[in-house]
Structure formats: structure tokens, C-alpha cells
Coordinates of C-alpha atoms in Angstrom, one line a residue:
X1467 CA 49.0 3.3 9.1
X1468 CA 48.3 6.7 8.3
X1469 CA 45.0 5.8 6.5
X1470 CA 44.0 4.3 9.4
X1471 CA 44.7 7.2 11.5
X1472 CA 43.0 9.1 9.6
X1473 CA 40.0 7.0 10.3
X1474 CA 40.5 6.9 13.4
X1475 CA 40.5 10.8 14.3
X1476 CA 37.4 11.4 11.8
X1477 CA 34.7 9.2 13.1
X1478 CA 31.1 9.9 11.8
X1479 CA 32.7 11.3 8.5
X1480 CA 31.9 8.6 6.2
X1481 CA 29.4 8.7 3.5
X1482 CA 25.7 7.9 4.0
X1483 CA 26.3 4.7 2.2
X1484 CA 29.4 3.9 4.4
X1485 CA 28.0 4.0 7.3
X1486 CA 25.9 0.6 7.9
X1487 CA 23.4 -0.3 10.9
X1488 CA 25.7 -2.7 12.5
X1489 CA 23.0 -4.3 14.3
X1490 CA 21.9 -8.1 13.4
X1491 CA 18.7 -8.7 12.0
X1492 CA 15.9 -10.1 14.4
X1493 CA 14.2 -12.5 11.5
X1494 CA 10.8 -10.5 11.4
X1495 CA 9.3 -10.6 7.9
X1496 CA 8.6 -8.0 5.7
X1497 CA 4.8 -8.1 7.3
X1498 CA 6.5 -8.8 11.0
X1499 CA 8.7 -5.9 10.4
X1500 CA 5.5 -3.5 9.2
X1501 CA 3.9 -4.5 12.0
X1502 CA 6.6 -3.2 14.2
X1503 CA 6.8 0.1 12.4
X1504 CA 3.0 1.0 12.9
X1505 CA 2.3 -0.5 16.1
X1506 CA 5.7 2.6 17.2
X1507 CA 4.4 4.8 14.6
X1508 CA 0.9 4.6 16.3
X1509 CA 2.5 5.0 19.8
X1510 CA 4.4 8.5 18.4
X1511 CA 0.9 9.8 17.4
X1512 CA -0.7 8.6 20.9
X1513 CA 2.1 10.2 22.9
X1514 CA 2.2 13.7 21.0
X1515 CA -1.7 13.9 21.0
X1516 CA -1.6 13.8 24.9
X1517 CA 0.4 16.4 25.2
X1518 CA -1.7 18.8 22.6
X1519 CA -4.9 17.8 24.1
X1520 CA -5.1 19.8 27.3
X1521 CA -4.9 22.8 25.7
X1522 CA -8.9 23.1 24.5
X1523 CA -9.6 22.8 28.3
X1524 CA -7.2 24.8 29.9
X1525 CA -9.1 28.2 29.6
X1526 CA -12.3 26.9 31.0
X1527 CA -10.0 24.7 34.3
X1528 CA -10.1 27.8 36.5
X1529 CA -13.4 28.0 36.9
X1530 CA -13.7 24.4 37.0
X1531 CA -11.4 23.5 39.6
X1532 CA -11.2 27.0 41.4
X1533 CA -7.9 27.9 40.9
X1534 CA -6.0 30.4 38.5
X1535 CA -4.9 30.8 35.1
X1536 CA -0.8 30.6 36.3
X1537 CA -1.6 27.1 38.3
X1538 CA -3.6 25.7 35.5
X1539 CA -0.8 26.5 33.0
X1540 CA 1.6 23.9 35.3
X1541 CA -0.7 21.3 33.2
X1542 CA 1.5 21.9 30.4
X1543 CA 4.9 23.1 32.1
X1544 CA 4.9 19.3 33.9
X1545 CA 4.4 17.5 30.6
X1546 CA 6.9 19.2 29.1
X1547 CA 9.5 19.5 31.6
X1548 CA 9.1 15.5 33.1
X1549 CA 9.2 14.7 29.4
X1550 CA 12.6 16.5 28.5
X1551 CA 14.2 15.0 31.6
X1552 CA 13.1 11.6 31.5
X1553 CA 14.1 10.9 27.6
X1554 CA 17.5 10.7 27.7
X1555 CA 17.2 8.7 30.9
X1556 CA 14.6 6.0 29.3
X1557 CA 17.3 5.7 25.9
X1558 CA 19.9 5.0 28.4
X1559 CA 18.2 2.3 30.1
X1560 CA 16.6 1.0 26.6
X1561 CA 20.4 0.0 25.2
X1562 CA 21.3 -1.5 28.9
X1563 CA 17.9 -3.2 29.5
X1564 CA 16.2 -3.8 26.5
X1565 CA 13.8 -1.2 24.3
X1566 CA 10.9 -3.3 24.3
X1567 CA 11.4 -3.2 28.2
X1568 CA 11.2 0.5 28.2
X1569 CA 8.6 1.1 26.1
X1570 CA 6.4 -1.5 28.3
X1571 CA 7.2 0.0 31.5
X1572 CA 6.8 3.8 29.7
X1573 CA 3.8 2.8 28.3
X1574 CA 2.4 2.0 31.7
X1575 CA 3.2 5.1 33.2
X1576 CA 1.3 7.2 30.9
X1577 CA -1.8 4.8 31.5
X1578 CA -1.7 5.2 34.9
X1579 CA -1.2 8.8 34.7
X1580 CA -4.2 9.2 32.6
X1581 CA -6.5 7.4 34.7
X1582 CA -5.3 9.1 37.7
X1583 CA -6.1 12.1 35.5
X1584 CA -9.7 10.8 34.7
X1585 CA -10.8 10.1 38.6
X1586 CA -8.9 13.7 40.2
X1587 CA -10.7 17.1 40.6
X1588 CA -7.9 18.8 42.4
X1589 CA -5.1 20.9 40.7
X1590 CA -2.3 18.6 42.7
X1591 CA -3.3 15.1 41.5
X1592 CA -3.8 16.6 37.8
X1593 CA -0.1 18.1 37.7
X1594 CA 0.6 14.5 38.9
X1595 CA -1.2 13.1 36.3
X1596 CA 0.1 15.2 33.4
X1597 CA 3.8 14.9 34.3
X1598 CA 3.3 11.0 34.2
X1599 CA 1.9 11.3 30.6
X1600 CA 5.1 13.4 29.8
X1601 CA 7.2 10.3 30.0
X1602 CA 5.7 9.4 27.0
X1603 CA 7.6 11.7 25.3
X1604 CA 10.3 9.1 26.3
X1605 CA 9.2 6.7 23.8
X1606 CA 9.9 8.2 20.1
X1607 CA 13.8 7.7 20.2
X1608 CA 13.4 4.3 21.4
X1609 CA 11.0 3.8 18.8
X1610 CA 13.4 4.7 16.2
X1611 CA 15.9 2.4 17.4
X1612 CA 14.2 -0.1 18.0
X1613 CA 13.2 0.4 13.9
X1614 CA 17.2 0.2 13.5
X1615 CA 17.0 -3.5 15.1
X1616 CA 14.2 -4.8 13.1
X1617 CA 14.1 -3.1 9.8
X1618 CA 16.5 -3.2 6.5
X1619 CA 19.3 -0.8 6.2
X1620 CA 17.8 1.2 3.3
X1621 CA 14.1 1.0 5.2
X1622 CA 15.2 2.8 8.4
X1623 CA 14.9 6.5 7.1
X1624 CA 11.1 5.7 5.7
X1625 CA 10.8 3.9 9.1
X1626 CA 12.1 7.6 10.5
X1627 CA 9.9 9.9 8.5
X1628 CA 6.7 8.0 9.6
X1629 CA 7.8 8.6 13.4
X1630 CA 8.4 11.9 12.0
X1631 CA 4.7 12.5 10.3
X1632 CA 2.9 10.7 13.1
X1633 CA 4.6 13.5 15.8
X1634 CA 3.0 16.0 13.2
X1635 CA -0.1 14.4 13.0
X1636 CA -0.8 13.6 16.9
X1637 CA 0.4 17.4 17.2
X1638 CA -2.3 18.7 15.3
X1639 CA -4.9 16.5 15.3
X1640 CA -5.0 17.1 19.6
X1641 CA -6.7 20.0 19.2
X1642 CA -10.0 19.0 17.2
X1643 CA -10.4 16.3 18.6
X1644 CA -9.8 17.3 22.5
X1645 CA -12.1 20.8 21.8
X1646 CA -15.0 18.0 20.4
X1647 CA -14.7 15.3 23.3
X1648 CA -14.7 18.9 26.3
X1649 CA -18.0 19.8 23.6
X1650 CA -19.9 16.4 24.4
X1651 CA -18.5 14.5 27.1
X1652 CA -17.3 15.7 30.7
X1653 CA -13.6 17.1 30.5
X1654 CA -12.5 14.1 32.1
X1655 CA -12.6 12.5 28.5
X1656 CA -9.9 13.8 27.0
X1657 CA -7.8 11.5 29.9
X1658 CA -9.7 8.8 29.5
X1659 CA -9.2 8.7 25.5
X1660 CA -5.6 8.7 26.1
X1661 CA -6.1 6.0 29.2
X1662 CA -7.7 3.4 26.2
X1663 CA -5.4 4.4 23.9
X1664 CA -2.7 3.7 26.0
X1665 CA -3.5 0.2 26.9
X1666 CA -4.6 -0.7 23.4
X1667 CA -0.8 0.0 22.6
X1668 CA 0.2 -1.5 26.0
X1669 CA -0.8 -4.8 24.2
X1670 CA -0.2 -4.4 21.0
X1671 CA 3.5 -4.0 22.0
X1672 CA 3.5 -7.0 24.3
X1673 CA 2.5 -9.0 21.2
X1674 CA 4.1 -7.2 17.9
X1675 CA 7.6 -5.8 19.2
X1676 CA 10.5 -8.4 19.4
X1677 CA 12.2 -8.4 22.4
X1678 CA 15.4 -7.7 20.9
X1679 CA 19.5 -7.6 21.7
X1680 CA 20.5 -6.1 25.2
X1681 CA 23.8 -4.1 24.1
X1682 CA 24.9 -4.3 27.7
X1683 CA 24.1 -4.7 31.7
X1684 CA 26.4 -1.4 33.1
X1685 CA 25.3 -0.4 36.1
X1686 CA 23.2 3.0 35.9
X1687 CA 24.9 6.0 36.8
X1688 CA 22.5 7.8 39.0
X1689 CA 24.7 10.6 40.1
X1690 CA 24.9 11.6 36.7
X1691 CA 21.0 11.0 36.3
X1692 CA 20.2 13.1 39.3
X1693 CA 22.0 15.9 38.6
X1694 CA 21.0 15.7 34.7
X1695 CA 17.6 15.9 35.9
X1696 CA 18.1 19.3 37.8
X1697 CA 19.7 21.0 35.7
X1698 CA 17.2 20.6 32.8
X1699 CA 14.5 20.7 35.1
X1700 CA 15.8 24.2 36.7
X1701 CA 16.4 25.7 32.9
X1702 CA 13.3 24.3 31.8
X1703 CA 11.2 26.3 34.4
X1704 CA 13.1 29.3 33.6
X1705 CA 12.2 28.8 29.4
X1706 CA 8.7 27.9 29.8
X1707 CA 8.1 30.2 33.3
X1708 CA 10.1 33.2 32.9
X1709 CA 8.1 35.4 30.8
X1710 CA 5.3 34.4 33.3
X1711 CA 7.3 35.2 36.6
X1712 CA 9.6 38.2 34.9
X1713 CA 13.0 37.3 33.7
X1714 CA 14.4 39.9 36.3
X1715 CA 12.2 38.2 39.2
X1716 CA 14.3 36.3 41.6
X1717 CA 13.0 32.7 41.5
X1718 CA 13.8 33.0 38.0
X1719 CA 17.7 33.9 38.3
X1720 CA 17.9 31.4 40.8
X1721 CA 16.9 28.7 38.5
X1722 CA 18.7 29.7 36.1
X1723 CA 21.7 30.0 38.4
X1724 CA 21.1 26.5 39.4
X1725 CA 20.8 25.1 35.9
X1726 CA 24.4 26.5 35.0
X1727 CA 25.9 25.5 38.1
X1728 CA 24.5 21.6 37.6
X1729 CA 25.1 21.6 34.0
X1730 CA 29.2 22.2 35.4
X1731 CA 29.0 19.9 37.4
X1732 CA 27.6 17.4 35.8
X1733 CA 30.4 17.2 32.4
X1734 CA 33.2 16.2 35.2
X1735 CA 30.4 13.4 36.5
X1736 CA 30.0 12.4 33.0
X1737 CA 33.5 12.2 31.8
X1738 CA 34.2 9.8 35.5
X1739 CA 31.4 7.5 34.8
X1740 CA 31.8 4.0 33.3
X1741 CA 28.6 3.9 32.2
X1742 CA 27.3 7.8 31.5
X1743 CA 23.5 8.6 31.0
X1744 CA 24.8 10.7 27.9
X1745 CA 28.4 9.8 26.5
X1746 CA 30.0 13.3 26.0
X1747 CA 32.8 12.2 24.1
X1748 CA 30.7 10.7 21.5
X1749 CA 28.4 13.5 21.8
X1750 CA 31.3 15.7 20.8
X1751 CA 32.7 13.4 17.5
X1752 CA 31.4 16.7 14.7
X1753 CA 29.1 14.1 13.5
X1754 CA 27.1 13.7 16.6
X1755 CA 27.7 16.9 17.8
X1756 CA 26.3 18.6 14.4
X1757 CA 23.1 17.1 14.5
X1758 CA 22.0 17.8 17.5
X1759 CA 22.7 21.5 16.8
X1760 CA 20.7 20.8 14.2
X1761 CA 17.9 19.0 16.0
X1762 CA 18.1 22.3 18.9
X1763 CA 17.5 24.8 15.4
X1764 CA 14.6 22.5 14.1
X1765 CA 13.2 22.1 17.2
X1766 CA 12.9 25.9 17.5
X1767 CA 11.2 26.2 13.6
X1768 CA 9.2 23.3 13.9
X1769 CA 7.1 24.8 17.5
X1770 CA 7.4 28.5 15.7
X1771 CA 5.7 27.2 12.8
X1772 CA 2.7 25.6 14.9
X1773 CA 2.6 28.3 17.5
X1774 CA 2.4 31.3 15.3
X1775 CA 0.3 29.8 13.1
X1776 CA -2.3 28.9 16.0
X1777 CA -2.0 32.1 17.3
X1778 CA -3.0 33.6 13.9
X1779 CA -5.8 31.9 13.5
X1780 CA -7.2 32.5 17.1
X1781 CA -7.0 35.9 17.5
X1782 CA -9.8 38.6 16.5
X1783 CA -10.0 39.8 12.7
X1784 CA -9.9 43.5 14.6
X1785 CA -6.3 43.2 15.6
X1786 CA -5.5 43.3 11.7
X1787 CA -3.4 40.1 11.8
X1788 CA -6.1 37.1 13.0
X1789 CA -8.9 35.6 11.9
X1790 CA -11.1 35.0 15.4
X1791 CA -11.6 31.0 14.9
X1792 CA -12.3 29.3 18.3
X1793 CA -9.9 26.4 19.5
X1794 CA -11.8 23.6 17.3
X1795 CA -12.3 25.9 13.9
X1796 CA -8.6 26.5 14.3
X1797 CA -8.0 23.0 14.8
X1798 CA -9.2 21.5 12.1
X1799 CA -7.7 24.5 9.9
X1800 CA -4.2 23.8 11.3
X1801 CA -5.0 19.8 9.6
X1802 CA -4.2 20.6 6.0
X1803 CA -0.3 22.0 6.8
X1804 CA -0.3 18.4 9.4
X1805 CA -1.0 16.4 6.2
X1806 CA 1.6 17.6 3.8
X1807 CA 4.1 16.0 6.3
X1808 CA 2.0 12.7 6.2
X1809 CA 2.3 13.2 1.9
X1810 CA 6.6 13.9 2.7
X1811 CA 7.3 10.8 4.4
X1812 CA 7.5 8.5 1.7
X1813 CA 9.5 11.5 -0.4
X1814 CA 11.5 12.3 2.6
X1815 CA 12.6 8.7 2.3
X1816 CA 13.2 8.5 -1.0
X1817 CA 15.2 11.7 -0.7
X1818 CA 17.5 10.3 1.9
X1819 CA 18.3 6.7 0.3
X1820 CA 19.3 8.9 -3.0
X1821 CA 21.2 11.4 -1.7
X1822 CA 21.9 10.6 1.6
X1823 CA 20.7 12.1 4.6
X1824 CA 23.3 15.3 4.8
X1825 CA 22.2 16.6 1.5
X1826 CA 18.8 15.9 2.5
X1827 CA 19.0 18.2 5.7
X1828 CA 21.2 20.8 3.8
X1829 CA 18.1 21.1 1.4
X1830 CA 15.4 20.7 4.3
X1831 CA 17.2 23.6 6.2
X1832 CA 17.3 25.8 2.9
X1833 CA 13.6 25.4 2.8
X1834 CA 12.6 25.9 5.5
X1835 CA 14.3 29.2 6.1
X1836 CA 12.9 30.2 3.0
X1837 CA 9.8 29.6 3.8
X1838 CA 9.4 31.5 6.9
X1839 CA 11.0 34.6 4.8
X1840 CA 8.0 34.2 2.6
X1841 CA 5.7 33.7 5.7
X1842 CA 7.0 37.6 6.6
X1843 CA 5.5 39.0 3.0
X1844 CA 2.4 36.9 2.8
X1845 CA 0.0 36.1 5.6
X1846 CA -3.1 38.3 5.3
X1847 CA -5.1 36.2 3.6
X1848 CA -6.2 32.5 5.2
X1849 CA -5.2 30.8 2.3
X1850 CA -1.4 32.5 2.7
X1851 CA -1.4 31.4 6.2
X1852 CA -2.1 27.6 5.5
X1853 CA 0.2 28.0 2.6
X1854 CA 2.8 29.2 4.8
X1855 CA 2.8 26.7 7.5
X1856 CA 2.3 23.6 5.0
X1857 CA 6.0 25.4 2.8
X1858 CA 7.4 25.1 6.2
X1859 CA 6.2 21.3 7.2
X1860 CA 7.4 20.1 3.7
X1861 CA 11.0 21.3 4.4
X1862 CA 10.6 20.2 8.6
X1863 CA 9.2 16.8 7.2
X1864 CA 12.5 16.4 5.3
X1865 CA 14.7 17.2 8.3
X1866 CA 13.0 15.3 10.8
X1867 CA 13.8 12.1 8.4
X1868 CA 16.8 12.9 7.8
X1869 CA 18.0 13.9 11.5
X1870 CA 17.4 10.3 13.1
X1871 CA 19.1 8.7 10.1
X1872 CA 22.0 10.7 11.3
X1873 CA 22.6 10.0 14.5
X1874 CA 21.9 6.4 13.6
X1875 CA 24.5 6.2 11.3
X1876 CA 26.5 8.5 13.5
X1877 CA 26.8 6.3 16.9
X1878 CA 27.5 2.5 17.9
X1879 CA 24.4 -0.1 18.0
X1880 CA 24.7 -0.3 21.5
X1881 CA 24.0 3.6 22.3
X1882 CA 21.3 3.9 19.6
X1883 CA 18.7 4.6 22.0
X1884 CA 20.6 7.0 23.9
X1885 CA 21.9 9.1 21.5
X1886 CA 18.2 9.2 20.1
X1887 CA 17.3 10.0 23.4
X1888 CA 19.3 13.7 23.3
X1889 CA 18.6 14.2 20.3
X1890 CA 15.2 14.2 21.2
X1891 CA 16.0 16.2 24.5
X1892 CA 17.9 18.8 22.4
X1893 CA 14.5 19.1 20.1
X1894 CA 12.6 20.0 23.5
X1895 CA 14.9 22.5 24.6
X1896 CA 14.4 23.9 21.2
X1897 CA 10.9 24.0 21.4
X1898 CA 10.5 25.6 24.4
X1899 CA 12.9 28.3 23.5
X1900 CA 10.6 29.2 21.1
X1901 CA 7.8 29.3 23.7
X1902 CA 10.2 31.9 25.1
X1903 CA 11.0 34.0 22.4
X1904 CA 7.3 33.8 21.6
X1905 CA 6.6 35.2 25.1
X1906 CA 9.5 37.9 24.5
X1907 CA 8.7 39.1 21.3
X1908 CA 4.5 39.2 22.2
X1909 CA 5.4 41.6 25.1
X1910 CA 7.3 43.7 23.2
X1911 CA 5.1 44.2 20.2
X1912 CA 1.3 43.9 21.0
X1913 CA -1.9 45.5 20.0
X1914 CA -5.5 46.0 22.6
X1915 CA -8.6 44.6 21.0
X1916 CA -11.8 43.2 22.2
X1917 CA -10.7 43.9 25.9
X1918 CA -7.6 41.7 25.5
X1919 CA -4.2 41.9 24.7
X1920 CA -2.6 40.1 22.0
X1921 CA 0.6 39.8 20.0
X1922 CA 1.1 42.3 16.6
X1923 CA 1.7 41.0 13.5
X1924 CA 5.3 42.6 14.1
X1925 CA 5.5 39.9 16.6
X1926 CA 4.4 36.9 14.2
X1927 CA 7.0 38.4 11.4
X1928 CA 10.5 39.1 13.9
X1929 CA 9.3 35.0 14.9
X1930 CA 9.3 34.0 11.3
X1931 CA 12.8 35.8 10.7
X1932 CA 14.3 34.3 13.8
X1933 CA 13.5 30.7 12.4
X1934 CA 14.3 31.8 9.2
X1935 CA 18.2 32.2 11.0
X1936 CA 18.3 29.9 13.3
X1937 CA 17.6 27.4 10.5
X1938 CA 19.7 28.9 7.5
X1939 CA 22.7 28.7 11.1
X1940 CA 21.6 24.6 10.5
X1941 CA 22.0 24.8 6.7
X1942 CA 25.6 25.9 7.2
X1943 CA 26.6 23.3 10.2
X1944 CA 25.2 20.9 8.0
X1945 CA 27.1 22.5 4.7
X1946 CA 30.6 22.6 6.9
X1947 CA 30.2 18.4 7.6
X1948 CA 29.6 17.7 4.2
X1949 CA 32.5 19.6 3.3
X1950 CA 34.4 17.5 6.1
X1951 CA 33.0 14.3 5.0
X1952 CA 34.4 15.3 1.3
X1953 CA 37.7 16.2 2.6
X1954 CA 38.0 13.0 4.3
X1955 CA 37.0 10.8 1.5
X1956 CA 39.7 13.1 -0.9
X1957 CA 42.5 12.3 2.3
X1958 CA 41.5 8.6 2.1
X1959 CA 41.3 8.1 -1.3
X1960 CA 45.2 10.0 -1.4
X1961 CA 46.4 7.5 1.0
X1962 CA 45.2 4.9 -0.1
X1963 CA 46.6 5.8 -3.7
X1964 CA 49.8 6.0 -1.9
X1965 CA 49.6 3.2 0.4
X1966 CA 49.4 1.4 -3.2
X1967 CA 52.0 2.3 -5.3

């Protein structure tokens, strides 16, 4: 009796090779199941290069559509906002309604938005556009549990760090290959790559991914949905707006105002609901609950990594701390670090099915922080910089493995997609904190050169030693459940002993 309490009040706390995808098997093959795995590995890659490829173009969209640099930047603001919202939204509705579903119906959003994206000229209808392609952010966490249904137990963290090195390589590889298609075709290209894309997957899907177990048919709780969706939406505008607007300006203490107010409201909706878009109790087991910490600290590290280092290699050699590359130059610079993440994945893998995913992200976060203390001492010479950022991806290869496999092995079958789904949201909010802090530091400690004003090297170094803490802050939430998951085996293993004799 008491060794089943004990189970009982400690859920999530088992070992790595405890805790067993409960889901059945769908009978794909070994070559079915690969199948799967790319086709969704492809459609990570596809969905994160859409959001990177604006970028090249948004300098030159003022002039292009008549309008100014503040309205342009709502290009990226809609992406990322609609995408936060919608992802724990689309997880819930893959578990009740089927992933494949979802990813069919997501799939065709982002189509549509990029062909309204390839016929408009006005600022309105490309906003439009972009937020539609920001649902495809929706799509990774179903991806991954849809790779819980189809594949092995001991394949689902190398089916996890491929989602993982896709993301990276999508990431990176947006901004070569957007700055050559603005170069040679009308800017209207870089939506109508995305538009083929798209619909290439749109079929591939249709034909490769198994339909799959429906884990229930609750009815949808929109209340919750609704007010979910404004209060991200208000402290999303406020993390990737406020240094834009002023942090003292009224618009943006409203927001933020809002935000709280909704977020209260909305736990008391949650915890009523039969069916909740996010199940805070389960969220709150110190399983579930630690990794998305961690996933909010890794978020921050992993956009950091990729924002300083861009910003290194963009600005001029005469502000001492850049090297004066243009957006393409940079680009294809920025693909060495991207491939050491596509070399991790199968190690990342490895790394997990040996010594379990914990260990794994107690070593990642380790690294990681390391990494961006060395980043600090070394980065005046290219080769230092590259260096740098590829120390970092090794460690945020490892983590982003190992993070899925957590919460998979954290949370019921029938709430895989969901819990995916804030896992993923957590990430964003991560990531655009990092935007903010970014924007903070950067207008604290700046240099003039060349007419322009751009962040100090000061700047780059308090960022690298903010996600050197914020990740070491992972290291030990990660540190403190292993140390729980020991003590509960040792408790177990006592009573059990007793039970016994």
C-alpha cells in the first residue's frame, strides 16, 4: 500500500528506462516508419525557413511598399506571435482529432498564406499572410508525437533530435537562400518558394503519415482557448514591441496589464474545464513542470546564440566588434555552427538511449553555459566567432533531443500532442525574451559608426553571460529531478524490501 502511494504522489519520477511510450504500434515498417520521420523532419525545416526568410527583405520593404521601418517589422511580430498562440491550440486538437488531421489542415493554412503573400503589395494583406505562415510553427510538436505513435520506444529520441537539427537547419539556411532568391527573382519569391514547398509536403503527408489513434472526442474548451490566446498575444506584443514603443509608453503597460490579468483568469478556467487546452495539473507534476522551465531557459540560449552571432557578423569592422558581411555573406557563414547540430543528432541520440535523457540535459545545460562563458573571452577573430556559436549548438543539439523525450515520457499518450504543444510555446516565449533583453542591453551599451548606431561588444558579452545563467539555472532544475528520481527509486526499492520480508 505504501509503495503504491508512493507511486502515486511521485508521478514522472521514474527512470528513463521506466517510463515506456504506452502508445500501440501502427504496423509501419522499418522503411514505412523512415518515411514518416523525414516526410515531419522535412516539414520542421520548411516551417522554420519561412519564418527566417523575411528577414533579407525587410530593409529594402519600405521603400517597396511605401511604408516604414516599424510597420514592416509587424512581418515578423505576426509570425511569431500567431505562432506562439496557435501551438498549444493545434496539440490540443491533434490528441482529440487526430495529428495527421492537424498537420493537413496546418499545412494548408501556411499554403494559402504564402500565396496570399505572393499575389499582395499592400502592408495589410502581407501581415495577413505572414501570421497564417506562423501557424506552421504549430506543426513541430505534433510532429514529435506523431513520431511517438509510429516509431520504436528506443527510436523516438533520434526521431526527436532530427526534428531538433532540421529547426536548426531551416533556421539558418533562411537567410542565404532568401538574400539569393530577393538577388534574382522579384521579392515575391521568397512566398512563393514556401507556397511549393508547402504543397509538396501537403501531399507527401496525405500519402506517408498514418492516420493514427484518436485519444479522445472532448468537446473544445473555447473559453479557455480565447482567453489563452490574449493573454500570450498581449505579453507577446509587449516582448517583441516594447523596446520599440518604450517600456514606460502607455500601450505598452496596458498590454502588459492585460496579459497578467488574463493569464489570472484563465488558471480558474482551466482548472473548471473537462477538457482544458493545457492540463495545469499535469503541467505542475515536477516532471512536466521541470522541463518546460527548461525548454523557457533553452529557448532563451538557443535565439541568443543565433541573434548575437548574426549581429556580429553584420555589423561594420569600425565598431571593433563586427565584421561588415551583408545579409547573404553572413548567411552562409552562420551554415557551419547550423551543421554541427545536423552531425549531434545521431550522438544526441545515442546519448539519451545510454544515459537517459535527464543526464543528457544535465550535461547539455553544463555545456552550453560554458560555452557562452568562453564566447565572453574569445570573439575577435571570425574563426572564434564560428567556434563559439557551433560550442553552443553542440550542447543546444543535445538538449533539444533530450527535452521532447521528456515530456514524452513525462505525460499520458493521449496528451502527447498537447503537452508538446507548451513545450513548444514555452520555447517561444523564451525566444522572444531574448529578442527583449537583446533590445535592452543594445540600448544601454552601444557605439556610433558609419552614420548608424549599433550594439557594443559590452552588449554581445552581458548576452553571452545571461545565457550562460539562465542555462547553468536549467542545469540545476534538471540536477534537483534527478536527485528526486534517485530518492524515489531508494524509497521504492525500501518498501518494497519491506513489503517482502
Amino acid at each position: 500500500m505504501l509503495c503504491e502511494r508512493v507511486r502515486a504522489v511521485s508521478p514522472g519520477t521514474a527512470s528513463d528506462a521506466e517510463v515506456a511510450s504506452e502508445a500501440p504500434e501502427l504496423g509501419p515498417g522499418a522503411g514505412a516508419a523512415r518515411s514518416v520521420v523525414l516526410v515531419l523532419v522535412v516539414c520542421g525545416a520548411v516551417m522554420t525557413l519561412q519564418q527566417t526568410m523575411i528577414l533579407p527583405l525587410l530593409p529594402a520593404l519600405p521603400s517597396l511598399l511605401g511604408t516604414s521601418s516599424t510597420t514592416a517589422s509587424w512581418l515578423v511580430t505576426a509570425t511569431l506571435v500567431t505562432g506562439a498562440v496557435v501551438t498549444p491550440l493545434v496539440g490540443r486538437l491533434a490528441d482529440s482529432f487526430g495529428k495527421k488531421r492537424l498537420v493537413m489542415i496546418t499545412l494548408s493554412v501556411v499554403v494559402a498564406g504564402s500565396l496570399l503573400g505572393g499575389v499582395s503589395a499592400s502592408i495589410p494583406a502581407l501581415i495577413v499572410a505572414r501570421a497564417m505562415q506562423g501557424c506552421g510553427l504549430a506543426l513541430v510538436p505534433v510532429a514529435i508525437s506523431i513520431m511517438r505513435d509510429v516509431l520504436p520506444r528506443d527510436r523516438v529520441p533520434g526521431g526527436a533530435a532530427a526534428m531538433g537539427a532540421s529547426l536548426a537547419v531551416g533556421s539558418a539556411a533562411g537567410l542565404p537562400i532568401a538574400g539569393l532568391v530577393v538577388l534574382y527573382l522579384d521579392w515575391h519569391g521568397i512566398f512563393w518558394v514556401t507556397a511549393a514547398s508547402g504543397a509538396l509536403l501537403l501531399m507527401a503527408v496525405v500519402r506517408v503519415i498514418p492516420d493514427g489513434p484518436v485519444s479522445s472526442r472532448d468537446s473544445f474548451d473555447y473559453l479557455g482557448a480565447v482567453v489563452l490566446a490574449g493573454a500570450l498575444t498581449s505579453v507577446l506584443l509587449v516582448l517583441t514591441k516594447g523596446n520599440q514603443w518604450g517600456w514606460g509608453e502607455p500601450r505598452t503597460r496596458l498590454l502588459l496589464v492585460v496579459g497578467c490579468a488574463l493569464a489570472i483568469v484563465w488558471v480558474p478556467v482551466e482548472l473548471r474545464s473537462r477538457s482544458p487546452v493545457v492540463d495545469l495539473r499535469l503541467a505542475s507534476r515536477p516532471a512536466v513542470l521541470s522541463v518546460n522551465t527548461c525548454s523557457l531557459l533553452i529557448g532563451f540560449a538557443l535565439f541568443s546564440n543565433t541573434l548575437v552571432t548574426i549581429q556580429q557578423l553584420q555589423i561594420p569592422r569600425v565598431t571593433g566588434s563586427g565584421f561588415g558581411m551583408g545579409m547573404v555573406e553572413a548567411g552562409l557563414w552562420m551554415i557551419p555552427p547550423t551543421l554541427v547540430g545536423v552531425v549531434m543528432a545521431p550522438v544526441a541520440a545515442s546519448a539519451i538511449r545510454r544515459f537517459g535523457a535527464r543526464l543528457t540535459l544535465l550535461v547539455a545545460a553544463v555545456q552550453i553555459s560554458g560555452s557562452f562563458g568562453l564566447r565572453v573571452f574569445f570573439s575577435e577573430e571570425l574563426w572564434q566567432v564560428l567556434a563559439g556559436a557551433g560550442l553552443v549548438a553542440v550542447g543546444l543539439s543535445l538538449a533539444q533531443a533530450a527535452i521532447p523525450t521528456l515530456t514524452i515520457q513525462a505525460v499520458p499518450v493521449a496528451q502527447t500532442a498537447s503537452a508538446n504543444g507548451v513545450n513548444a510555446l514555452l520555447r517561444s516565449v523564451g525566444t522572444s525574451s531574448a529578442s527583449a533583453t537583446m533590445a535592452a542591453v543594445a540600448a544601454v551599451s552601444f557605439v556610433h559608426a558609419d552614420g548608424g548606431t549599433y550594439p557594443s561588444f559590452g552588449a554581445f558579452a552581458a548576452m553571452f553571460w545571461i545565457s550562460a545563467g539562465a542555462t547553468l539555472i536549467a542545469a540545476g532544475v534538471v540536477a534537483a529531478g534527478l536527485v528526486l528520481q534517485r530518492s524515489t527509486r531508494t524509497l521504492r526499492a525500501a518498501v518494497d524490501g519491506a513489503q517482502a520480508g
